[in-house]
């Protein structure tokens, strides 16, 4: 999983280095994701989940970071 910063308006900072996390659990629309220490994405950043379906076709799902 990679985090992508939002750059939709002026004044929004960008992140040069992307963090890779691991999905631990999915409950309904909620993903529990673990990141390395010090590599947490900021609130409202996009998380892009990249995978493949059973036919091998690329799947990209964009999620939003929210706090508990």
Short mmCIF file of N, CA and C in Angstrom, two decimals:
data_model
loop_
_atom_site.label_atom_id
_atom_site.label_comp_id
_atom_site.label_asym_id
_atom_site.label_seq_id
_atom_site.Cartn_x
_atom_site.Cartn_y
_atom_site.Cartn_z
N UNK A 1 0.84 -1.15 0.00
CA UNK A 1 0.00 0.00 0.00
C UNK A 1 0.88 1.22 0.00
N UNK A 2 0.51 2.20 -0.75
CA UNK A 2 1.27 3.44 -0.81
C UNK A 2 0.39 4.61 -0.40
N UNK A 3 1.00 5.63 0.16
CA UNK A 3 0.24 6.84 0.47
C UNK A 3 0.57 7.88 -0.57
N UNK A 4 -0.45 8.59 -1.01
CA UNK A 4 -0.27 9.66 -1.98
C UNK A 4 -0.83 10.94 -1.38
N UNK A 5 -0.01 11.98 -1.28
CA UNK A 5 -0.51 13.23 -0.72
C UNK A 5 -1.46 13.91 -1.68
N UNK A 6 -2.38 14.67 -1.13
CA UNK A 6 -3.27 15.44 -1.98
C UNK A 6 -2.60 16.74 -2.37
N UNK A 7 -2.73 17.13 -3.61
CA UNK A 7 -2.16 18.39 -4.09
C UNK A 7 -3.22 19.15 -4.87
N UNK A 8 -4.47 19.06 -4.41
CA UNK A 8 -5.58 19.62 -5.15
C UNK A 8 -5.73 21.13 -5.02
N UNK A 9 -5.04 21.75 -4.08
CA UNK A 9 -5.16 23.20 -3.93
C UNK A 9 -3.81 23.79 -3.54
N UNK A 10 -3.62 25.08 -3.80
CA UNK A 10 -2.34 25.72 -3.44
C UNK A 10 -2.10 25.66 -1.94
N UNK A 11 -0.87 25.55 -1.55
CA UNK A 11 -0.51 25.55 -0.15
C UNK A 11 -0.51 24.18 0.49
N UNK A 12 -0.91 23.16 -0.24
CA UNK A 12 -0.90 21.81 0.30
C UNK A 12 0.48 21.22 0.06
N UNK A 13 1.10 20.74 1.12
CA UNK A 13 2.45 20.20 0.98
C UNK A 13 2.42 18.83 0.33
N UNK A 14 3.53 18.48 -0.27
CA UNK A 14 3.64 17.16 -0.89
C UNK A 14 4.65 16.34 -0.11
N UNK A 15 4.52 15.05 -0.20
CA UNK A 15 5.44 14.13 0.45
C UNK A 15 6.28 13.48 -0.64
N UNK A 16 7.58 13.62 -0.54
CA UNK A 16 8.47 13.05 -1.55
C UNK A 16 8.61 11.54 -1.40
N UNK A 17 8.70 11.06 -0.18
CA UNK A 17 8.89 9.64 0.07
C UNK A 17 7.55 9.01 0.41
N UNK A 18 7.22 7.93 -0.27
CA UNK A 18 5.95 7.26 -0.02
C UNK A 18 6.15 6.17 1.02
N UNK A 19 5.15 5.99 1.87
CA UNK A 19 5.20 4.95 2.90
C UNK A 19 4.44 3.73 2.40
N UNK A 20 4.92 2.57 2.76
CA UNK A 20 4.24 1.34 2.41
C UNK A 20 3.75 0.70 3.70
N UNK A 21 2.44 0.42 3.75
CA UNK A 21 1.84 -0.18 4.93
C UNK A 21 1.26 -1.55 4.61
N UNK A 22 0.64 -2.15 5.62
CA UNK A 22 0.04 -3.48 5.46
C UNK A 22 -1.39 -3.45 6.00
N UNK A 23 -2.33 -3.96 5.22
CA UNK A 23 -3.72 -4.05 5.68
C UNK A 23 -3.81 -5.22 6.65
N UNK A 24 -4.23 -4.92 7.89
CA UNK A 24 -4.37 -5.95 8.92
C UNK A 24 -5.78 -6.51 8.98
N UNK A 25 -6.77 -5.65 8.69
CA UNK A 25 -8.15 -6.07 8.88
C UNK A 25 -9.07 -5.18 8.06
N UNK A 26 -10.14 -5.76 7.54
CA UNK A 26 -11.17 -4.99 6.84
C UNK A 26 -12.51 -5.33 7.49
N UNK A 27 -13.20 -4.30 7.97
CA UNK A 27 -14.53 -4.47 8.54
C UNK A 27 -15.44 -3.45 7.85
N UNK A 28 -16.30 -3.92 6.96
CA UNK A 28 -17.16 -3.02 6.20
C UNK A 28 -16.31 -2.06 5.39
N UNK A 29 -16.56 -0.75 5.52
CA UNK A 29 -15.78 0.23 4.76
C UNK A 29 -14.48 0.66 5.46
N UNK A 30 -14.15 0.02 6.58
CA UNK A 30 -12.99 0.44 7.38
C UNK A 30 -11.81 -0.51 7.17
N UNK A 31 -10.64 0.08 6.87
CA UNK A 31 -9.40 -0.69 6.75
C UNK A 31 -8.52 -0.36 7.94
N UNK A 32 -8.01 -1.38 8.61
CA UNK A 32 -6.99 -1.18 9.65
C UNK A 32 -5.65 -1.44 8.98
N UNK A 33 -4.82 -0.40 8.94
CA UNK A 33 -3.54 -0.48 8.22
C UNK A 33 -2.40 -0.19 9.19
N UNK A 34 -1.34 -0.97 9.11
CA UNK A 34 -0.15 -0.79 9.94
C UNK A 34 0.96 -0.22 9.07
N UNK A 35 1.64 0.81 9.60
CA UNK A 35 2.78 1.43 8.92
C UNK A 35 4.01 1.31 9.81
N UNK A 36 5.20 1.39 9.22
CA UNK A 36 6.42 1.38 10.04
C UNK A 36 6.43 2.57 11.00
N UNK A 37 7.13 2.46 12.13
CA UNK A 37 7.22 3.57 13.08
C UNK A 37 7.71 4.85 12.39
N UNK A 38 7.02 5.95 12.66
CA UNK A 38 7.40 7.24 12.10
C UNK A 38 6.98 7.46 10.66
N UNK A 39 6.23 6.54 10.07
CA UNK A 39 5.84 6.64 8.66
C UNK A 39 4.33 6.73 8.48
N UNK A 40 3.60 7.17 9.51
CA UNK A 40 2.15 7.29 9.40
C UNK A 40 1.78 8.39 8.41
N UNK A 41 0.78 8.15 7.57
CA UNK A 41 0.31 9.20 6.66
C UNK A 41 -0.50 10.24 7.44
N UNK A 42 -0.58 11.44 6.91
CA UNK A 42 -1.36 12.50 7.54
C UNK A 42 -2.85 12.26 7.32
N UNK A 43 -3.67 12.80 8.23
CA UNK A 43 -5.11 12.71 8.11
C UNK A 43 -5.54 13.33 6.78
N UNK A 44 -6.51 12.72 6.13
CA UNK A 44 -7.10 13.12 4.84
C UNK A 44 -6.20 12.83 3.64
N UNK A 45 -5.03 12.24 3.83
CA UNK A 45 -4.24 11.81 2.67
C UNK A 45 -4.91 10.61 2.03
N UNK A 46 -4.53 10.35 0.80
CA UNK A 46 -5.06 9.18 0.09
C UNK A 46 -4.17 7.97 0.33
N UNK A 47 -4.80 6.83 0.53
CA UNK A 47 -4.10 5.55 0.54
C UNK A 47 -4.53 4.82 -0.72
N UNK A 48 -3.58 4.38 -1.50
CA UNK A 48 -3.90 3.64 -2.72
C UNK A 48 -3.55 2.17 -2.49
N UNK A 49 -4.56 1.33 -2.55
CA UNK A 49 -4.37 -0.11 -2.39
C UNK A 49 -4.26 -0.70 -3.79
N UNK A 50 -3.12 -1.33 -4.06
CA UNK A 50 -2.88 -1.91 -5.38
C UNK A 50 -2.81 -3.42 -5.26
N UNK A 51 -3.56 -4.10 -6.14
CA UNK A 51 -3.58 -5.56 -6.11
C UNK A 51 -4.01 -6.06 -7.49
N UNK A 52 -4.29 -7.34 -7.58
CA UNK A 52 -4.79 -7.95 -8.82
C UNK A 52 -5.99 -8.82 -8.48
N UNK A 53 -6.95 -8.87 -9.43
CA UNK A 53 -8.11 -9.74 -9.22
C UNK A 53 -7.76 -11.17 -9.62
N UNK A 54 -8.74 -12.07 -9.57
CA UNK A 54 -8.48 -13.49 -9.85
C UNK A 54 -8.09 -13.74 -11.30
N UNK A 55 -8.40 -12.79 -12.20
CA UNK A 55 -8.00 -12.92 -13.60
C UNK A 55 -6.65 -12.25 -13.87
N UNK A 56 -6.04 -11.68 -12.84
CA UNK A 56 -4.75 -11.02 -13.01
C UNK A 56 -4.83 -9.56 -13.41
N UNK A 57 -6.04 -9.01 -13.48
CA UNK A 57 -6.23 -7.61 -13.86
C UNK A 57 -5.89 -6.70 -12.68
N UNK A 58 -5.17 -5.60 -12.96
CA UNK A 58 -4.76 -4.64 -11.93
C UNK A 58 -5.98 -3.97 -11.29
N UNK A 59 -5.97 -3.88 -9.96
CA UNK A 59 -7.01 -3.19 -9.20
C UNK A 59 -6.34 -2.10 -8.37
N UNK A 60 -6.86 -0.88 -8.45
CA UNK A 60 -6.40 0.23 -7.61
C UNK A 60 -7.60 0.79 -6.87
N UNK A 61 -7.54 0.79 -5.55
CA UNK A 61 -8.61 1.34 -4.72
C UNK A 61 -8.02 2.50 -3.92
N UNK A 62 -8.63 3.67 -4.03
CA UNK A 62 -8.16 4.84 -3.30
C UNK A 62 -9.03 5.05 -2.07
N UNK A 63 -8.39 5.14 -0.90
CA UNK A 63 -9.07 5.32 0.38
C UNK A 63 -8.57 6.62 1.02
N UNK A 64 -9.28 7.09 2.03
CA UNK A 64 -8.88 8.31 2.73
C UNK A 64 -8.47 7.98 4.16
N UNK A 65 -7.38 8.60 4.61
CA UNK A 65 -6.89 8.40 5.98
C UNK A 65 -7.77 9.20 6.93
N UNK A 66 -8.25 8.54 7.99
CA UNK A 66 -9.00 9.21 9.04
C UNK A 66 -8.48 8.73 10.38
N UNK A 67 -8.67 9.54 11.39
CA UNK A 67 -8.21 9.14 12.72
C UNK A 67 -9.30 8.38 13.44
N UNK A 68 -8.93 7.67 14.49
CA UNK A 68 -9.91 6.92 15.30
C UNK A 68 -10.72 7.84 16.16
#
